């Protein structure tokens, strides 16, 4: 490694100053940052001699390097997290709630700063990056409700003089592995609730977007988090696999692609850990003949190419019921007006794809789709964006005449590509969606309450929008993907996450009176009397 590279460790004022350092790198005034880890409350440099580059997808220039952390450092980090858990587990619940309130306040204060960091490492437009942070802040707000979320249950007199009650206790050290596409929201799905439940959390951010996580962690410390309850380790596949095999983590929360999610679920459960793995998707929007056309056009445009289609809840398939020719033309014309651009370009609707490899993969599928007979109504390949000649740009793309056996339908795509299909009636649309292996999100646009209710009832997808294209639930519900989009039992945030991050203990109690009674006789039956 060049000696001119440096790990940002806290300045004299105690801050990492990530954004100002990142801005200097982006402006070409400074060398890429070598990223630290957060271990036992301190930002420390790894002894790693191998690193992965973090690049700005709008320019493909290197902004940072992620250490491939030596496995012995991970062992030490887990031991320290375990010790922190033992100190934290009996912290009064209102104290934990107040930590979340302070954190929520700081996240709001630093909302713009976090969004700009996201924009530099992922390329999201500033507005979209602010939305990413906001959806994470909402989860922290939810975690501040921990006293009522963690309440147990009580029944008096389950038998004569006997009461039963349950208490909800923390588990230990929880592990989180996050993807590239939501650098703020997805880490915030995980560690605040887990820590509010009394656990310690070890987070391994995506090696493609690790900077936002570091700033989130720094703000968490500033909010008053005791040292060690949040650990951030860096690395890639080998580091994840080592963490999964280690005996300390009790739970594994993963968000990412399907093959990796399946691997992580199997490995975690083979190692007797509780796991929740959120994976890829193929989300359909059904357009009934009575749907309001303007609303349909707006919904399809935003939900298909927003965030460059790199959202697990993006709409990638529009299923038109009945005659759709005119509406498809309107959608195409509206999409043709949309353009990607730099993070602070107010006229840009979305940013670049995450990497040249992602761009090549998506454009390859577009080419294959044409060869397989789909009709390319709008071709965004090969576009240029002023000021960013080297970015991973792809303009909006739209296909019609897509069929289930085509690669465009079989693959997740994860780019700004909308595929249009046709169904004779609602039954055929429901059948198509239920035959797709994924089950993350879907929506129906209609004016008919009967059609909407039938769709809601019969569709085998975990998150349903009725005239809402991207139905991501707010955190007092849970994020409930189904089938091939989720491996596990209990979902992210909401009441389900509190159950995921805790253990229920049920107590059956009797207090003896001074005088012996009949119930002091031996009872040879299992029945309580
Ligand atoms: P990815 O699976 O490539 O990586 C996710 C994480 O897994 C990273 O931290 C990475 O270091 C780790 N990883 C990668 N390969 C591994 C391996 N072989 N062994 C162990 N760990 C490994 O995913 P990505 O490209 O970062 O994210 C995009 C994917 O995430 C898309 O498929 C998208 O649909 C999905 N996603 C799903 C949801 C959801 O809620 N269902 C939300 C966001 C993203």
XYZ file of C-alpha atoms and ligand atoms in Angstrom:
573
model
C 0.000 0.000 0.000
C 1.267 3.463 -0.811
C 2.447 5.390 2.230
C 0.464 8.417 1.050
C -2.781 6.594 1.830
C -4.089 7.024 5.312
C -6.756 5.588 7.522
C -9.062 8.292 8.798
C -8.765 8.018 12.552
C -10.375 10.604 14.800
C -8.928 14.100 14.554
C -7.952 16.129 17.613
C -11.633 17.065 17.927
C -12.486 13.356 18.091
C -14.234 13.111 14.717
C -13.455 10.964 11.679
C -14.469 13.895 9.420
C -15.410 11.397 6.747
C -17.362 13.758 4.525
C -14.710 16.471 4.339
C -12.042 13.834 3.713
C -14.229 12.183 1.095
C -14.890 15.496 -0.629
C -11.156 16.093 -0.863
C -10.682 12.663 -2.455
C -13.557 13.254 -4.898
C -12.017 16.603 -5.847
C -8.711 14.851 -6.555
C -6.956 16.742 -3.769
C -6.318 13.751 -1.590
C -5.538 10.042 -1.798
C -8.247 7.374 -1.245
C -9.086 6.701 2.376
C -8.149 3.395 3.959
C -11.148 2.607 6.078
C -10.985 1.810 9.779
C -13.126 -0.578 11.798
C -15.047 0.223 14.963
C -13.875 -2.102 17.688
C -14.731 -1.637 21.349
C -15.717 1.974 20.777
C -12.543 2.953 18.905
C -11.958 3.497 15.195
C -8.856 1.455 14.485
C -6.828 0.545 11.445
C -6.742 -3.124 10.503
C -3.389 -4.842 10.092
C -4.695 -6.233 6.761
C -2.286 -6.260 3.847
C -5.018 -6.793 1.264
C -7.727 -4.283 0.408
C -10.737 -3.868 -1.894
C -11.295 -0.610 -3.770
C -14.411 1.454 -3.198
C -15.157 3.458 -6.314
C -17.534 6.295 -7.071
C -19.796 4.779 -9.759
C -20.278 8.135 -11.477
C -16.553 8.404 -12.251
C -15.128 4.971 -11.480
C -12.368 6.613 -9.480
C -11.249 5.034 -6.237
C -12.416 6.884 -3.147
C -11.495 4.407 -0.427
C -10.037 1.012 0.363
C -11.638 -1.616 2.548
C -9.327 -3.898 4.487
C -9.796 -7.621 4.084
C -9.575 -8.021 7.816
C -7.381 -10.863 9.088
C -9.594 -13.512 10.658
C -7.852 -13.321 14.043
C -8.908 -9.648 14.247
C -12.505 -10.740 13.734
C -12.168 -13.218 16.612
C -10.896 -10.450 18.872
C -13.711 -8.135 17.774
C -16.328 -10.801 18.565
C -14.848 -11.446 22.023
C -14.963 -7.739 22.801
C -18.543 -7.534 21.533
C -19.489 -10.415 23.829
C -18.004 -8.598 26.813
C -19.845 -5.420 25.835
C -23.080 -7.423 25.674
C -22.593 -8.639 29.247
C -22.246 -5.021 30.401
C -25.190 -3.810 28.298
C -27.816 -6.536 28.695
C -29.246 -5.292 32.002
C -29.185 -1.607 31.117
C -32.599 -0.182 32.047
C -34.955 -0.309 29.105
C -35.757 3.447 29.284
C -32.004 4.156 29.049
C -31.878 2.127 25.843
C -34.910 4.003 24.536
C -33.225 7.334 25.297
C -30.119 6.250 23.384
C -32.376 5.711 20.356
C -34.006 9.097 20.834
C -30.605 10.833 20.952
C -29.487 8.855 17.918
C -32.620 9.746 15.974
C -32.000 13.419 16.759
C -28.390 13.231 15.541
C -29.335 11.365 12.368
C -31.824 14.100 11.525
C -29.217 16.782 12.224
C -26.755 15.013 9.911
C -29.304 13.940 7.315
C -27.744 15.936 4.449
C -24.226 14.891 5.351
C -25.134 11.194 5.384
C -26.941 11.590 2.063
C -23.882 13.186 0.466
C -21.669 10.336 1.650
C -24.127 7.891 0.050
C -24.039 9.898 -3.163
C -20.236 9.752 -3.350
C -19.955 6.027 -2.734
C -23.100 4.793 -4.511
C -23.937 7.576 -6.944
C -27.564 8.027 -5.790
C -29.021 11.446 -6.451
C -29.006 13.602 -3.340
C -32.813 13.442 -2.991
C -32.888 9.687 -3.311
C -30.000 9.360 -0.838
C -31.954 11.500 1.634
C -34.869 9.081 1.271
C -32.488 6.190 2.015
C -31.424 7.886 5.264
C -34.991 8.843 6.158
C -36.310 5.290 5.897
C -33.551 4.298 8.320
C -34.382 7.113 10.739
C -37.931 5.787 10.888
C -36.610 2.465 12.183
C -34.607 4.241 14.894
C -37.806 6.055 15.920
C -39.489 2.696 16.138
C -36.620 1.311 18.250
C -37.182 4.165 20.710
C -40.507 2.457 21.544
C -38.615 -0.482 22.988
C -40.285 -0.414 26.437
C -43.673 -1.223 24.983
C -42.272 -3.451 22.216
C -40.417 -5.688 24.633
C -43.241 -6.135 27.158
C -44.064 -9.658 28.171
C -47.430 -11.124 29.103
C -48.975 -12.056 32.431
C -51.846 -14.310 33.418
C -52.825 -14.420 37.053
C -54.252 -17.625 38.529
C -53.248 -20.139 35.861
C -53.862 -22.604 38.699
C -54.723 -22.111 42.348
C -52.312 -19.503 43.687
C -50.095 -19.762 40.600
C -49.330 -16.950 38.149
C -47.537 -17.156 34.797
C -45.677 -14.387 33.057
C -43.217 -14.081 30.236
C -40.150 -11.860 30.059
C -38.362 -10.942 26.872
C -34.598 -11.168 27.203
C -31.685 -10.299 24.990
C -29.754 -13.004 23.155
C -26.114 -11.971 22.973
C -24.101 -10.821 19.986
C -26.042 -10.406 16.729
C -24.447 -10.262 13.300
C -25.513 -8.172 10.301
C -24.349 -8.390 6.671
C -25.603 -5.660 4.371
C -25.847 -5.049 0.582
C -24.767 -2.089 -1.516
C -28.090 -0.576 -2.536
C -29.264 1.059 0.716
C -26.139 2.087 2.633
C -28.112 3.806 5.436
C -31.539 2.183 5.550
C -30.490 -1.448 5.730
C -27.837 -1.147 8.473
C -30.491 0.858 10.348
C -33.001 -1.984 9.876
C -30.647 -4.073 11.961
C -28.458 -2.663 14.719
C -30.728 -0.113 16.464
C -33.517 -2.606 17.210
C -31.120 -5.363 18.133
C -29.234 -3.098 20.538
C -32.482 -1.668 21.942
C -33.397 -5.288 22.735
C -30.270 -5.503 24.895
C -27.874 -7.182 22.445
C -24.482 -6.203 21.076
C -24.265 -5.978 17.284
C -21.464 -6.726 14.830
C -22.021 -5.233 11.388
C -20.146 -6.141 8.205
C -21.183 -3.517 5.640
C -21.082 -4.055 1.905
C -17.495 -3.672 0.743
C -18.900 -1.571 -2.112
C -20.416 1.123 0.164
C -18.741 0.977 3.577
C -18.385 4.718 4.251
C -21.979 5.493 5.206
C -21.947 2.729 7.812
C -18.870 4.233 9.441
C -20.575 7.609 9.756
C -23.745 5.948 11.092
C -21.605 4.180 13.672
C -19.748 7.351 14.619
C -23.034 9.169 15.211
C -24.255 6.240 17.304
C -21.204 6.632 19.551
C -21.817 10.359 19.710
C -25.413 9.659 20.793
C -23.969 7.969 23.881
C -23.702 4.310 22.891
C -21.423 2.517 25.353
C -18.249 1.169 23.833
C -18.429 -2.221 22.182
C -22.191 -2.597 21.732
C -21.802 -1.721 18.062
C -18.833 -3.164 16.200
C -18.106 -2.520 12.522
C -15.763 -4.944 10.797
C -14.694 -4.722 7.181
C -14.197 -7.333 4.523
C -15.801 -9.546 1.935
C -16.787 -13.165 1.463
C -14.061 -14.777 3.595
C -14.727 -12.452 6.503
C -18.472 -13.176 6.326
C -17.898 -16.914 6.252
C -15.577 -16.725 9.243
C -18.110 -14.710 11.246
C -20.865 -17.203 10.351
C -18.832 -20.145 11.600
C -17.867 -18.466 14.881
C -19.710 -19.590 18.004
C -20.330 -16.083 19.412
C -22.977 -14.595 17.082
C -26.427 -15.848 18.071
C -28.332 -14.392 15.128
C -27.535 -13.534 11.526
C -29.385 -10.813 9.596
C -28.474 -10.730 5.919
C -29.698 -8.650 3.005
C -28.351 -9.293 -0.504
C -28.650 -11.484 -3.552
C -30.432 -14.847 -3.738
C -27.472 -17.232 -4.072
C -25.577 -15.529 -1.256
C -28.728 -15.389 0.883
C -29.288 -19.108 0.442
C -25.661 -19.835 1.302
C -25.800 -17.616 4.384
C -29.082 -19.073 5.596
C -27.802 -22.632 5.242
C -24.428 -21.872 6.867
C -25.923 -19.885 9.731
C -28.539 -22.505 10.538
C -25.988 -25.352 10.165
C -24.046 -23.474 12.824
C -27.225 -23.440 14.949
C -27.822 -19.703 14.629
C -31.137 -17.946 14.142
C -31.142 -16.394 10.665
C -33.183 -13.992 8.577
C -31.994 -13.557 4.989
C -33.645 -11.027 2.682
C -32.822 -11.719 -0.940
C -33.528 -10.712 -4.519
C -36.830 -9.969 -6.185
C -38.902 -9.632 -9.331
C -41.771 -7.286 -8.570
C -44.843 -7.057 -10.788
C -47.386 -4.274 -11.066
C -50.788 -5.287 -12.427
C -52.653 -2.619 -14.377
C -56.382 -3.271 -14.651
C -58.321 -1.729 -17.573
C -60.091 0.685 -15.162
C -56.857 2.001 -13.593
C -56.385 5.800 -13.758
C -53.912 6.257 -16.637
C -51.996 9.282 -15.274
C -51.408 7.559 -11.957
C -50.256 4.397 -13.712
C -47.735 6.275 -15.854
C -46.258 8.161 -12.888
C -46.120 5.076 -10.709
C -44.461 2.915 -13.349
C -41.856 5.493 -14.292
C -40.745 6.215 -10.713
C -40.898 2.623 -9.490
C -39.082 1.043 -12.443
C -36.081 3.327 -12.981
C -35.822 5.168 -9.637
C -32.441 4.458 -7.996
C -31.399 3.057 -11.408
C -33.686 0.085 -10.765
C -31.336 -0.998 -7.960
C -34.069 -1.452 -5.366
C -35.277 -4.801 -4.111
C -38.819 -3.388 -4.349
C -38.413 -1.810 -7.805
C -41.188 -2.634 -10.261
C -39.486 -4.492 -13.072
C -42.559 -6.092 -14.679
C -45.772 -4.309 -15.685
C -48.633 -6.733 -16.338
C -51.338 -5.071 -18.416
C -54.785 -6.635 -18.276
C -56.792 -6.072 -21.455
C -55.985 -3.686 -24.296
C -52.812 -1.843 -23.333
C -51.329 -0.409 -26.534
C -52.081 3.266 -25.824
C -51.021 3.071 -22.195
C -47.740 1.325 -23.025
C -46.977 4.131 -25.495
C -47.639 6.723 -22.819
C -45.324 4.964 -20.374
C -42.611 4.765 -23.041
C -42.951 8.487 -23.833
C -42.743 9.375 -20.147
C -39.704 7.156 -19.596
C -38.017 8.716 -22.617
C -38.074 12.043 -20.750
C -36.192 10.599 -17.793
C -32.429 10.825 -17.597
C -29.748 9.770 -15.141
C -27.075 12.166 -13.925
C -24.647 13.279 -11.235
C -25.651 13.242 -7.576
C -26.272 16.998 -7.350
C -27.859 17.438 -10.783
C -31.402 18.518 -9.905
C -32.736 17.447 -13.310
C -31.452 13.894 -12.964
C -33.896 11.213 -11.844
C -31.349 8.601 -10.862
C -27.628 7.862 -10.770
C -25.271 5.294 -12.278
C -25.217 1.536 -11.772
C -22.952 0.399 -8.964
C -20.087 -0.964 -11.096
C -18.900 -1.536 -14.673
C -19.593 -5.246 -14.095
C -23.215 -4.476 -13.170
C -23.564 -2.319 -16.293
C -22.119 -5.066 -18.468
C -24.400 -7.673 -16.894
C -27.556 -5.585 -17.417
C -26.687 -4.559 -20.975
C -25.908 -8.207 -21.737
C -29.405 -9.219 -20.631
C -30.912 -6.417 -22.711
C -29.096 -7.761 -25.781
C -30.195 -11.304 -25.018
C -33.790 -10.091 -24.536
C -33.758 -8.630 -28.048
C -32.350 -11.878 -29.457
C -35.064 -13.859 -27.684
C -37.796 -11.782 -29.366
C -38.782 -9.151 -26.827
C -39.510 -5.760 -28.395
C -37.150 -3.018 -27.190
C -39.344 0.097 -27.094
C -36.755 2.303 -25.420
C -33.006 1.704 -25.466
C -30.899 3.529 -22.877
C -27.636 1.766 -23.719
C -24.605 3.831 -24.619
C -25.848 7.147 -23.261
C -23.416 9.773 -22.078
C -23.785 12.060 -19.101
C -22.140 15.451 -19.275
C -19.293 15.858 -16.820
C -19.097 12.125 -16.082
C -17.607 10.419 -19.147
C -16.522 7.319 -17.215
C -19.625 6.527 -15.153
C -21.717 3.342 -15.296
C -24.653 4.983 -17.060
C -27.710 3.335 -18.469
C -30.699 5.320 -19.668
C -34.247 4.028 -19.115
C -35.007 0.863 -21.089
C -38.410 -0.596 -21.830
C -39.498 -3.853 -23.402
C -42.861 -5.185 -24.513
C -43.819 -8.714 -25.588
C -41.794 -10.253 -22.750
C -42.667 -13.878 -21.938
C -41.882 -15.963 -18.835
C -39.167 -18.080 -20.457
C -37.070 -15.053 -21.537
C -33.944 -14.069 -19.618
C -35.483 -10.634 -19.025
C -38.152 -12.294 -16.930
C -36.044 -14.975 -15.283
C -33.248 -12.706 -14.014
C -33.617 -9.999 -11.366
C -31.905 -7.461 -13.782
C -31.394 -4.773 -11.054
C -31.181 -1.946 -13.577
C -33.487 0.714 -15.074
C -35.340 -1.766 -17.284
C -39.122 -2.102 -17.405
C -40.612 -5.248 -18.965
C -44.224 -5.182 -20.147
C -46.333 -8.328 -20.269
C -49.972 -8.962 -20.996
C -52.686 -10.959 -19.252
C -56.201 -11.690 -20.473
C -57.726 -11.136 -17.035
C -56.909 -10.778 -13.359
C -56.793 -14.558 -12.850
C -54.067 -14.880 -15.486
C -52.091 -12.009 -13.931
C -52.290 -13.584 -10.468
C -51.230 -16.953 -11.859
C -48.207 -15.412 -13.589
C -47.043 -13.695 -10.408
C -47.644 -16.718 -8.206
C -45.601 -18.871 -10.582
C -42.630 -16.525 -10.286
C -40.158 -17.820 -7.689
C -39.802 -14.445 -5.941
C -42.299 -12.929 -3.521
C -40.965 -9.611 -2.270
C -43.440 -6.977 -3.478
C -46.260 -6.459 -5.949
C -49.003 -3.961 -6.643
C -52.288 -3.565 -8.447
C -53.668 -0.390 -9.992
C -57.430 -0.368 -10.297
C -60.584 1.501 -9.310
C -62.320 -1.748 -8.372
C -62.412 -2.634 -4.698
C -63.421 -6.170 -5.638
C -60.401 -6.695 -7.911
C -58.045 -5.178 -5.329
C -59.404 -7.337 -2.533
C -59.192 -10.487 -4.607
C -55.599 -9.625 -5.552
C -54.695 -8.994 -1.929
C -56.183 -12.323 -0.923
C -54.860 -14.591 -3.679
C -51.424 -13.197 -4.423
C -48.489 -15.183 -2.972
C -46.288 -12.159 -2.351
C -45.458 -10.734 1.056
C -45.885 -6.987 0.419
C -48.845 -5.780 -1.605
C -49.593 -2.282 -2.843
C -53.087 -1.216 -3.848
C -52.567 1.819 -6.094
C -49.169 2.144 -4.352
C -46.286 0.964 -6.554
C -43.574 0.339 -3.923
C -45.321 -0.855 -0.778
C -42.401 -0.872 1.669
C -44.057 -1.086 5.093
C -43.268 1.471 7.777
C -41.332 0.112 10.748
C -44.276 -0.520 13.060
C -45.140 -3.282 10.567
C -42.439 -5.652 9.347
C -40.681 -6.036 5.991
C -42.376 -9.247 4.938
C -40.929 -10.633 1.711
C -42.004 -14.216 0.914
C -40.839 -17.327 -0.933
C -37.601 -16.929 -2.945
C -37.120 -13.400 -1.615
C -36.736 -14.430 2.017
C -35.175 -17.275 3.945
C -36.103 -17.471 7.603
C -39.130 -17.050 9.827
C -39.123 -13.642 11.493
C -38.770 -10.553 9.327
C -37.000 -7.198 9.620
C -38.192 -4.439 11.974
C -41.619 -4.213 13.612
C -42.738 -6.705 16.247
C -41.224 -9.591 14.291
C -37.705 -8.157 14.611
C -38.128 -7.773 18.364
C -38.964 -11.467 18.519
C -36.023 -12.256 16.247
C -33.579 -10.390 18.478
C -34.898 -11.723 21.795
C -35.639 -14.887 23.684
C -38.910 -15.398 25.555
C -38.709 -16.783 29.051
C -41.942 -17.940 30.684
C -42.115 -18.040 34.477
C -44.663 -20.024 36.450
C -44.685 -18.820 40.063
C -46.300 -19.723 43.320
C -45.607 -18.078 46.652
C -46.250 -20.164 49.760
C -48.532 -19.021 52.549
C -47.279 -19.568 56.080
C -49.973 -22.182 56.784
C -49.764 -25.490 54.867
C -52.670 -26.073 52.495
C -53.855 -29.014 50.385
C -51.789 -27.791 47.494
C -48.622 -28.515 49.483
C -49.250 -32.239 48.920
C -47.119 -34.033 46.315
C -48.699 -33.810 42.881
C -47.894 -36.778 40.668
C -49.827 -35.408 37.699
C -48.542 -32.920 35.122
C -51.780 -30.968 35.505
C -51.455 -27.805 37.617
C -54.039 -27.480 40.319
P -24.543 -9.496 -2.465
O -25.289 -10.746 -2.134
O -23.543 -9.535 -3.546
O -23.764 -8.963 -1.160
C -24.414 -8.771 0.072
C -23.424 -9.002 1.204
O -23.005 -10.367 1.192
C -22.162 -8.151 1.142
O -21.899 -7.621 2.425
C -21.081 -9.131 0.704
O -19.834 -8.852 1.292
C -21.598 -10.459 1.207
N -21.222 -11.581 0.312
C -21.193 -11.555 -1.053
N -20.851 -12.776 -1.536
C -20.683 -13.580 -0.461
C -20.334 -14.947 -0.303
N -20.101 -15.748 -1.362
N -20.235 -15.449 0.960
C -20.479 -14.667 2.024
N -20.799 -13.362 1.937
C -20.912 -12.823 0.726
O -25.675 -8.387 -2.731
P -25.514 -6.910 -3.313
O -25.166 -6.987 -4.744
O -24.666 -6.105 -2.403
O -27.013 -6.373 -3.153
C -27.996 -6.450 -4.152
C -28.950 -7.597 -3.877
O -29.567 -7.408 -2.611
C -30.103 -7.659 -4.882
O -30.319 -8.999 -5.232
C -31.295 -7.112 -4.103
O -32.550 -7.579 -4.518
C -30.981 -7.602 -2.733
N -31.680 -6.824 -1.725
C -32.741 -7.408 -1.122
C -33.477 -6.703 -0.191
C -34.648 -7.323 0.487
O -35.127 -6.769 1.469
N -35.150 -8.452 0.037
C -33.114 -5.383 0.126
C -32.003 -4.828 -0.519
C -31.287 -5.558 -1.449
